Short mmCIF file of C-alpha atoms in Angstrom, two decimals:
data_model
loop_
_atom_site.label_atom_id
_atom_site.label_comp_id
_atom_site.label_asym_id
_atom_site.label_seq_id
_atom_site.Cartn_x
_atom_site.Cartn_y
_atom_site.Cartn_z
CA MET A 469 -3.35 12.53 7.16
CA VAL A 470 -5.36 11.39 10.18
CA GLN A 471 -8.45 9.75 8.77
CA ALA A 472 -10.07 8.55 12.01
CA ILE A 473 -9.39 8.04 15.71
CA ARG A 474 -11.21 5.54 17.91
CA ILE A 475 -10.73 5.43 21.68
CA ALA A 476 -12.02 2.43 23.60
CA ARG A 477 -13.08 2.49 27.23
CA ASN A 478 -10.19 0.14 28.09
CA GLY A 479 -7.64 2.71 26.87
CA GLY A 480 -7.09 1.20 23.44
CA VAL A 481 -6.56 3.75 20.67
CA THR A 482 -6.89 3.05 16.95
CA VAL A 483 -5.69 5.66 14.47
CA GLN A 484 -6.19 5.44 10.73
CA LEU A 485 -3.69 7.37 8.60
CA ALA A 486 -4.24 8.24 4.95
CA LEU A 487 -0.79 7.99 3.37
CA PRO A 488 0.11 9.59 0.01
CA SER A 489 0.76 6.09 -1.40
CA PRO A 490 1.12 2.56 -0.03
CA GLN A 491 4.83 2.67 -0.95
CA TRP A 492 5.48 6.09 0.64
CA PRO A 493 9.05 5.80 2.02
CA PRO A 494 8.53 7.29 5.51
CA ALA A 495 5.28 5.33 6.14
CA ASP A 496 6.79 2.91 8.67
CA GLU A 497 8.57 5.69 10.53
CA LEU A 498 5.37 7.76 10.65
CA ARG A 499 3.39 4.79 12.01
CA ARG A 500 6.03 4.13 14.70
CA ALA A 501 6.26 7.81 15.72
CA THR A 502 2.47 8.14 15.84
CA ALA A 503 2.13 5.01 17.97
CA ALA A 504 4.90 6.15 20.35
CA ALA A 505 3.38 9.61 20.78
CA ILE A 506 -0.07 8.20 21.55
CA ALA A 507 1.31 5.46 23.83
CA SER A 508 2.99 8.13 25.95
CA LEU A 509 -0.39 9.65 26.87
CA SER A 510 -1.89 8.89 30.26
CA GLY A 511 -4.57 6.20 30.19
CA VAL A 512 -3.58 4.68 26.85
CA SER A 513 -3.15 0.91 27.09
CA VAL A 514 -2.79 -0.23 23.46
CA VAL A 515 -2.17 1.67 20.21
CA ASP A 516 -3.02 0.42 16.72
CA VAL A 517 -1.97 2.67 13.83
CA GLN A 518 -3.47 1.56 10.52
CA PRO A 519 -2.68 2.91 7.06
CA VAL A 520 -5.77 3.42 4.88
CA ASP A 521 -6.05 4.12 1.18
CA ASP A 522 -9.76 4.69 0.74
CA PRO A 523 -10.43 7.43 -0.02
CA PRO A 524 -6.97 8.07 -1.46
CA TRP A 525 -5.02 11.00 -0.13
CA THR A 526 -4.41 13.90 -2.51
CA PRO A 527 -3.01 17.40 -1.96
CA TYR A 528 -6.54 18.69 -2.54
CA ARG A 529 -7.46 17.34 0.91
CA LEU A 530 -5.13 19.86 2.60
CA SER A 531 -6.74 22.71 4.49
CA SER A 532 -6.58 26.21 2.98
CA ALA A 533 -4.06 27.21 5.65
CA LEU A 534 -1.70 24.44 4.56
CA LYS A 535 -2.22 25.06 0.83
CA ALA A 536 -1.43 28.80 1.03
CA PRO A 537 2.36 28.47 1.57
CA LEU A 538 2.54 25.98 -1.30
CA GLY A 539 1.04 28.43 -3.75
#
């Protein structure tokens, strides 16, 4: 689900998350939890978690290791 991570020299971190859909129910909770986890790291000054929908997320983007248990 992590599309991109950018780390600035000033300690700012931007993370782009590809969500299954813009209306995905746990989207806000995932953004908050991601921001909190990154903010707890040493040297991080600001965290910006952005949802992205291009390219759209599909189950086909899962790695083989994650697809295997799903059949």
